[in-house]
Amino acid sequence: MTPRELPTTDPSHLTDVVRSEGYALLRPLDVAHLAGCTLDELQALVPSWDRLELDNYLKDGGRYRRRRHSCFVDDGHGLAQTPHRAHWQPVEYNALHGGMHRLFEPIEPATIATPAWERLLRALGEVCSGVRGPHTWNVEAHQFRIDTADGIGRPTPEGAHRDGVDFVAVILIKRTGIKGGETRVFEADGPAGQRFTMLEPWTLLLLDDAAVIHESTPIQPLDEHGHRDTLVLTWRAGSFQGADD
């Protein structure tokens, strides 16, 4: 598996590609068009990444990750935020941090009130329904900043993994003063894989979580303020993970 040019998808074939390949990669302008907004409207969300809170649950002792987390329900007609809840994954999907109820600071209300926020989440929910059939989707949103203040930052300290949901979207928000952060996607039950580095803000990777596993390689600093910002969204039918735990 060798690095290659970004294997982007024609948005008119998005659902078919996710269904057949297990993932699809969209260019920033195609993400904006899918959401029915402009890149400038998406960029209005970006300043909130400067106000994320330290992740105190990292078992490797690192202080390289900041995040916020909130949950929503998309019933096909609208997006409703749920009461704030902890994030939970089983150890089968996250051997490092699974089995823990991790309560992070919520995403700021002003971020969620930005028109592009609901448009983006609802548009991607429609894609998920196009691939899997109509569902009421339980949506988790994670704002991440991985920094290199201590020399290295790990976007996926758990390694190559699945998330235990139906679909995952990884959206690059910004890269500043770093090298690394290569994205790797592998067949869950086969040898095939892709590796590429997302460089442009609002590049989006959509994954069928049952079909593929994924990871991002560590980042290293090119200057003292190096960091990588992403928005990670997940969709799960039935219930949130840990709802009955």
mmCIF file of C-alpha atoms in Angstrom:
data_model
loop_
_atom_site.group_PDB
_atom_site.id
_atom_site.type_symbol
_atom_site.label_atom_id
_atom_site.label_comp_id
_atom_site.label_asym_id
_atom_site.label_seq_id
_atom_site.Cartn_x
_atom_site.Cartn_y
_atom_site.Cartn_z
ATOM 1 C CA MET A 1 0.000 0.000 0.000
ATOM 2 C CA THR A 2 1.738 3.195 -1.160
ATOM 3 C CA PRO A 3 0.801 6.877 -0.772
ATOM 4 C CA ARG A 4 -1.162 8.248 -3.685
ATOM 5 C CA GLU A 5 -3.130 11.218 -4.876
ATOM 6 C CA LEU A 6 -6.337 11.785 -2.946
ATOM 7 C CA PRO A 7 -8.886 9.199 -4.179
ATOM 8 C CA THR A 8 -11.794 11.641 -4.198
ATOM 9 C CA THR A 9 -15.346 10.705 -5.162
ATOM 10 C CA ASP A 10 -17.724 12.384 -7.577
ATOM 11 C CA PRO A 11 -20.527 13.475 -5.209
ATOM 12 C CA SER A 12 -23.171 12.212 -7.652
ATOM 13 C CA HIS A 13 -21.880 8.689 -6.929
ATOM 14 C CA LEU A 14 -21.368 9.155 -3.188
ATOM 15 C CA THR A 15 -23.889 6.626 -1.865
ATOM 16 C CA ASP A 16 -22.918 4.004 -4.437
ATOM 17 C CA VAL A 17 -19.214 4.377 -3.624
ATOM 18 C CA VAL A 18 -19.759 4.129 0.143
ATOM 19 C CA ARG A 19 -21.953 1.074 -0.398
ATOM 20 C CA SER A 20 -19.458 -0.695 -2.667
ATOM 21 C CA GLU A 21 -16.077 0.494 -1.317
ATOM 22 C CA GLY A 22 -16.879 1.138 2.329
ATOM 23 C CA TYR A 23 -15.661 4.731 2.227
ATOM 24 C CA ALA A 24 -15.606 7.883 0.120
ATOM 25 C CA LEU A 25 -13.533 11.045 0.168
ATOM 26 C CA LEU A 26 -15.015 14.416 -0.790
ATOM 27 C CA ARG A 27 -13.327 17.646 -1.839
ATOM 28 C CA PRO A 28 -14.100 20.765 0.233
ATOM 29 C CA LEU A 29 -16.302 22.422 -2.409
ATOM 30 C CA ASP A 30 -18.292 19.207 -2.793
ATOM 31 C CA VAL A 31 -18.808 19.090 0.980
ATOM 32 C CA ALA A 32 -20.163 22.643 0.914
ATOM 33 C CA HIS A 33 -22.461 21.868 -2.010
ATOM 34 C CA LEU A 34 -23.694 18.722 -0.269
ATOM 35 C CA ALA A 35 -24.533 20.777 2.818
ATOM 36 C CA GLY A 36 -26.232 23.470 0.749
ATOM 37 C CA CYS A 37 -23.932 26.230 1.938
ATOM 38 C CA THR A 38 -20.714 27.994 1.019
ATOM 39 C CA LEU A 39 -17.213 27.305 2.260
ATOM 40 C CA ASP A 40 -17.317 30.676 3.987
ATOM 41 C CA GLU A 41 -20.399 29.551 5.912
ATOM 42 C CA LEU A 42 -18.585 26.378 6.969
ATOM 43 C CA GLN A 43 -15.558 28.452 7.933
ATOM 44 C CA ALA A 44 -17.767 30.363 10.392
ATOM 45 C CA LEU A 45 -17.555 27.255 12.597
ATOM 46 C CA VAL A 46 -13.758 27.212 12.732
ATOM 47 C CA PRO A 47 -13.002 29.752 15.537
ATOM 48 C CA SER A 48 -14.663 27.443 18.073
ATOM 49 C CA TRP A 49 -11.741 24.999 17.740
ATOM 50 C CA ASP A 50 -9.634 27.562 19.637
ATOM 51 C CA ARG A 51 -11.862 27.027 22.686
ATOM 52 C CA LEU A 52 -11.722 23.257 23.169
ATOM 53 C CA GLU A 53 -11.038 21.719 26.585
ATOM 54 C CA LEU A 54 -8.249 19.318 27.558
ATOM 55 C CA ASP A 55 -9.038 15.599 27.255
ATOM 56 C CA ASN A 56 -8.208 14.241 30.720
ATOM 57 C CA TYR A 57 -8.980 10.608 29.899
ATOM 58 C CA LEU A 58 -5.936 9.708 27.796
ATOM 59 C CA LYS A 59 -4.466 6.516 29.232
ATOM 60 C CA ASP A 60 -1.062 7.143 27.698
ATOM 61 C CA GLY A 61 -0.690 10.164 29.980
ATOM 62 C CA GLY A 62 -0.610 12.577 27.062
ATOM 63 C CA ARG A 63 -1.888 16.141 27.067
ATOM 64 C CA TYR A 64 -1.975 16.497 23.297
ATOM 65 C CA ARG A 65 -5.740 16.239 22.751
ATOM 66 C CA ARG A 66 -8.443 18.832 23.303
ATOM 67 C CA ARG A 67 -12.069 18.179 22.474
ATOM 68 C CA ARG A 68 -15.758 18.916 22.897
ATOM 69 C CA HIS A 69 -18.612 16.450 22.391
ATOM 70 C CA SER A 70 -22.387 16.669 21.949
ATOM 71 C CA CYS A 71 -25.158 14.325 20.799
ATOM 72 C CA PHE A 72 -28.134 14.729 18.487
ATOM 73 C CA VAL A 73 -31.028 12.752 17.041
ATOM 74 C CA ASP A 74 -31.856 13.059 13.335
ATOM 75 C CA ASP A 75 -35.314 11.631 12.644
ATOM 76 C CA GLY A 76 -35.219 12.458 8.944
ATOM 77 C CA HIS A 77 -37.188 15.667 9.477
ATOM 78 C CA GLY A 78 -34.934 17.643 11.787
ATOM 79 C CA LEU A 79 -31.922 17.567 14.069
ATOM 80 C CA ALA A 80 -32.495 17.773 17.819
ATOM 81 C CA GLN A 81 -29.779 18.038 20.426
ATOM 82 C CA THR A 82 -30.084 15.561 23.322
ATOM 83 C CA PRO A 83 -29.366 16.263 26.978
ATOM 84 C CA HIS A 84 -25.616 16.185 27.502
ATOM 85 C CA ARG A 85 -24.309 12.647 27.899
ATOM 86 C CA ALA A 86 -21.052 10.785 28.246
ATOM 87 C CA HIS A 87 -19.252 9.197 25.319
ATOM 88 C CA TRP A 88 -18.897 5.426 25.617
ATOM 89 C CA GLN A 89 -17.380 2.685 23.461
ATOM 90 C CA PRO A 90 -16.993 -1.038 24.158
ATOM 91 C CA VAL A 91 -13.469 -2.415 24.568
ATOM 92 C CA GLU A 92 -14.065 -4.532 21.452
ATOM 93 C CA TYR A 93 -13.856 -1.337 19.394
ATOM 94 C CA ASN A 94 -11.517 0.764 21.518
ATOM 95 C CA ALA A 95 -9.117 -1.381 23.514
ATOM 96 C CA LEU A 96 -7.390 1.675 24.992
ATOM 97 C CA HIS A 97 -10.333 3.812 26.115
ATOM 98 C CA GLY A 98 -13.313 1.459 25.771
ATOM 99 C CA GLY A 99 -15.537 0.619 28.724
ATOM 100 C CA MET A 100 -15.216 4.155 30.145
ATOM 101 C CA HIS A 101 -17.965 6.730 30.402
ATOM 102 C CA ARG A 102 -16.041 9.820 29.290
ATOM 103 C CA LEU A 103 -17.879 13.057 29.944
ATOM 104 C CA PHE A 104 -16.423 15.902 27.881
ATOM 105 C CA GLU A 105 -17.386 19.546 27.762
ATOM 106 C CA PRO A 106 -20.274 20.117 25.335
ATOM 107 C CA ILE A 107 -19.936 21.858 22.007
ATOM 108 C CA GLU A 108 -20.665 25.551 22.456
ATOM 109 C CA PRO A 109 -24.293 26.561 21.817
ATOM 110 C CA ALA A 110 -23.198 29.282 19.400
ATOM 111 C CA THR A 111 -21.438 26.658 17.263
ATOM 112 C CA ILE A 112 -24.536 24.474 17.108
ATOM 113 C CA ALA A 113 -26.686 27.507 16.306
ATOM 114 C CA THR A 114 -24.580 28.341 13.246
ATOM 115 C CA PRO A 115 -26.752 27.493 10.192
ATOM 116 C CA ALA A 116 -24.009 25.471 8.515
ATOM 117 C CA TRP A 117 -23.861 23.088 11.489
ATOM 118 C CA GLU A 118 -27.343 21.624 11.065
ATOM 119 C CA ARG A 119 -27.130 21.709 7.277
ATOM 120 C CA LEU A 120 -23.929 19.682 7.313
ATOM 121 C CA LEU A 121 -25.108 17.079 9.823
ATOM 122 C CA ARG A 122 -28.501 16.643 8.173
ATOM 123 C CA ALA A 123 -27.031 16.355 4.680
ATOM 124 C CA LEU A 124 -24.660 13.626 5.814
ATOM 125 C CA GLY A 125 -27.494 11.874 7.632
ATOM 126 C CA GLU A 126 -29.373 11.757 4.340
ATOM 127 C CA VAL A 127 -26.345 10.114 2.734
ATOM 128 C CA CYS A 128 -26.291 7.513 5.521
ATOM 129 C CA SER A 129 -29.977 6.780 4.911
ATOM 130 C CA GLY A 130 -29.267 6.545 1.197
ATOM 131 C CA VAL A 131 -26.674 3.854 1.855
ATOM 132 C CA ARG A 132 -28.419 1.902 4.631
ATOM 133 C CA GLY A 133 -32.095 2.856 4.282
ATOM 134 C CA PRO A 134 -34.097 5.385 6.312
ATOM 135 C CA HIS A 135 -33.389 5.396 10.043
ATOM 136 C CA THR A 136 -33.621 7.646 13.021
ATOM 137 C CA TRP A 137 -29.936 8.351 13.529
ATOM 138 C CA ASN A 138 -28.220 8.846 16.871
ATOM 139 C CA VAL A 139 -25.459 11.294 16.029
ATOM 140 C CA GLU A 140 -22.349 12.059 18.074
ATOM 141 C CA ALA A 141 -20.210 15.082 17.221
ATOM 142 C CA HIS A 142 -16.616 15.418 18.389
ATOM 143 C CA GLN A 143 -14.460 18.502 17.921
ATOM 144 C CA PHE A 144 -10.778 17.540 18.199
ATOM 145 C CA ARG A 145 -7.525 19.435 18.358
ATOM 146 C CA ILE A 146 -4.339 17.338 18.404
ATOM 147 C CA ASP A 147 -1.301 19.461 19.247
ATOM 148 C CA THR A 148 2.432 18.933 19.270
ATOM 149 C CA ALA A 149 3.365 20.995 22.333
ATOM 150 C CA ASP A 150 5.040 17.923 23.867
ATOM 151 C CA GLY A 151 6.704 16.884 20.602
ATOM 152 C CA ILE A 152 4.160 14.460 19.158
ATOM 153 C CA GLY A 153 0.382 14.205 18.945
ATOM 154 C CA ARG A 154 -1.663 11.077 18.298
ATOM 155 C CA PRO A 155 -4.986 11.504 16.467
ATOM 156 C CA THR A 156 -5.850 7.831 17.052
ATOM 157 C CA PRO A 157 -3.912 6.571 20.095
ATOM 158 C CA GLU A 158 -5.992 3.366 19.985
ATOM 159 C CA GLY A 159 -4.542 2.499 16.548
ATOM 160 C CA ALA A 160 -6.482 1.145 13.580
ATOM 161 C CA HIS A 161 -10.055 0.665 14.737
ATOM 162 C CA ARG A 162 -13.773 0.662 14.125
ATOM 163 C CA ASP A 163 -16.059 2.854 16.230
ATOM 164 C CA GLY A 164 -19.004 0.507 16.816
ATOM 165 C CA VAL A 165 -21.460 2.692 14.904
ATOM 166 C CA ASP A 166 -22.963 2.605 11.409
ATOM 167 C CA PHE A 167 -21.103 5.494 9.779
ATOM 168 C CA VAL A 168 -18.203 7.791 10.627
ATOM 169 C CA ALA A 169 -17.235 11.090 9.014
ATOM 170 C CA VAL A 170 -13.792 12.590 9.573
ATOM 171 C CA ILE A 171 -13.547 16.206 8.404
ATOM 172 C CA LEU A 172 -10.278 18.107 8.335
ATOM 173 C CA ILE A 173 -10.769 21.582 9.768
ATOM 174 C CA LYS A 174 -7.191 22.859 9.817
ATOM 175 C CA ARG A 175 -3.529 21.805 9.794
ATOM 176 C CA THR A 176 -1.027 24.261 11.229
ATOM 177 C CA GLY A 177 2.743 23.783 11.501
ATOM 178 C CA ILE A 178 2.816 19.976 11.411
ATOM 179 C CA LYS A 179 3.948 17.004 9.408
ATOM 180 C CA GLY A 180 2.353 13.554 9.501
ATOM 181 C CA GLY A 181 -1.317 12.901 10.135
ATOM 182 C CA GLU A 182 -1.684 10.439 7.274
ATOM 183 C CA THR A 183 -5.111 8.799 7.059
ATOM 184 C CA ARG A 184 -5.232 5.036 6.530
ATOM 185 C CA VAL A 185 -8.335 3.039 5.604
ATOM 186 C CA PHE A 186 -8.298 -0.774 5.440
ATOM 187 C CA GLU A 187 -10.878 -3.393 4.556
ATOM 188 C CA ALA A 188 -12.222 -4.881 7.783
ATOM 189 C CA ASP A 189 -12.107 -8.403 6.324
ATOM 190 C CA GLY A 190 -9.479 -8.180 3.607
ATOM 191 C CA PRO A 191 -6.023 -6.987 2.611
ATOM 192 C CA ALA A 192 -6.908 -3.902 0.563
ATOM 193 C CA GLY A 193 -6.241 -0.417 1.860
ATOM 194 C CA GLN A 194 -5.632 3.221 1.029
ATOM 195 C CA ARG A 195 -3.392 5.848 2.580
ATOM 196 C CA PHE A 196 -3.509 9.570 1.943
ATOM 197 C CA THR A 197 -3.070 12.879 3.767
ATOM 198 C CA MET A 198 -5.935 15.330 3.960
ATOM 199 C CA LEU A 199 -4.493 18.825 3.536
ATOM 200 C CA GLU A 200 -7.338 21.138 2.511
ATOM 201 C CA PRO A 201 -9.800 22.344 5.170
ATOM 202 C CA TRP A 202 -13.234 20.702 4.829
ATOM 203 C CA THR A 203 -11.960 17.625 3.060
ATOM 204 C CA LEU A 204 -14.305 14.858 4.281
ATOM 205 C CA LEU A 205 -13.871 11.116 4.668
ATOM 206 C CA LEU A 206 -17.112 9.114 5.095
ATOM 207 C CA LEU A 207 -16.750 5.531 6.330
ATOM 208 C CA ASP A 208 -19.074 2.538 6.580
ATOM 209 C CA ASP A 209 -17.920 1.432 10.025
ATOM 210 C CA ALA A 210 -18.816 -2.232 9.452
ATOM 211 C CA ALA A 211 -16.815 -2.423 6.217
ATOM 212 C CA VAL A 212 -13.526 -0.707 7.061
ATOM 213 C CA ILE A 213 -11.135 0.141 9.863
ATOM 214 C CA HIS A 214 -9.253 3.422 9.996
ATOM 215 C CA GLU A 215 -6.495 5.340 11.723
ATOM 216 C CA SER A 216 -4.460 8.535 11.443
ATOM 217 C CA THR A 217 -0.712 8.528 12.019
ATOM 218 C CA PRO A 218 0.953 10.719 14.677
ATOM 219 C CA ILE A 219 1.782 14.341 13.938
ATOM 220 C CA GLN A 220 5.073 16.106 14.648
ATOM 221 C CA PRO A 221 5.754 19.842 14.862
ATOM 222 C CA LEU A 222 7.194 22.062 12.178
ATOM 223 C CA ASP A 223 6.908 24.978 14.616
ATOM 224 C CA GLU A 224 5.992 25.454 18.278
ATOM 225 C CA HIS A 225 2.277 25.907 17.628
ATOM 226 C CA GLY A 226 1.624 22.862 15.472
ATOM 227 C CA HIS A 227 -1.810 21.261 15.636
ATOM 228 C CA ARG A 228 -4.422 19.387 13.605
ATOM 229 C CA ASP A 229 -8.150 20.135 13.989
ATOM 230 C CA THR A 230 -10.898 17.743 12.918
ATOM 231 C CA LEU A 231 -14.628 17.263 13.264
ATOM 232 C CA VAL A 232 -15.604 13.623 13.737
ATOM 233 C CA LEU A 233 -19.281 12.680 13.353
ATOM 234 C CA THR A 234 -20.857 9.277 13.886
ATOM 235 C CA TRP A 235 -24.298 7.872 13.058
ATOM 236 C CA ARG A 236 -25.824 4.858 14.802
ATOM 237 C CA ALA A 237 -29.319 3.422 14.394
ATOM 238 C CA GLY A 238 -31.244 2.113 17.390
ATOM 239 C CA SER A 239 -29.539 3.870 20.301
ATOM 240 C CA PHE A 240 -26.401 5.607 21.415
ATOM 241 C CA GLN A 241 -23.602 3.331 22.511
ATOM 242 C CA GLY A 242 -23.760 2.853 26.254
ATOM 243 C CA ALA A 243 -27.375 3.991 26.484
ATOM 244 C CA ASP A 244 -28.240 0.987 28.634
ATOM 245 C CA ASP A 245 -24.974 0.876 30.585
#
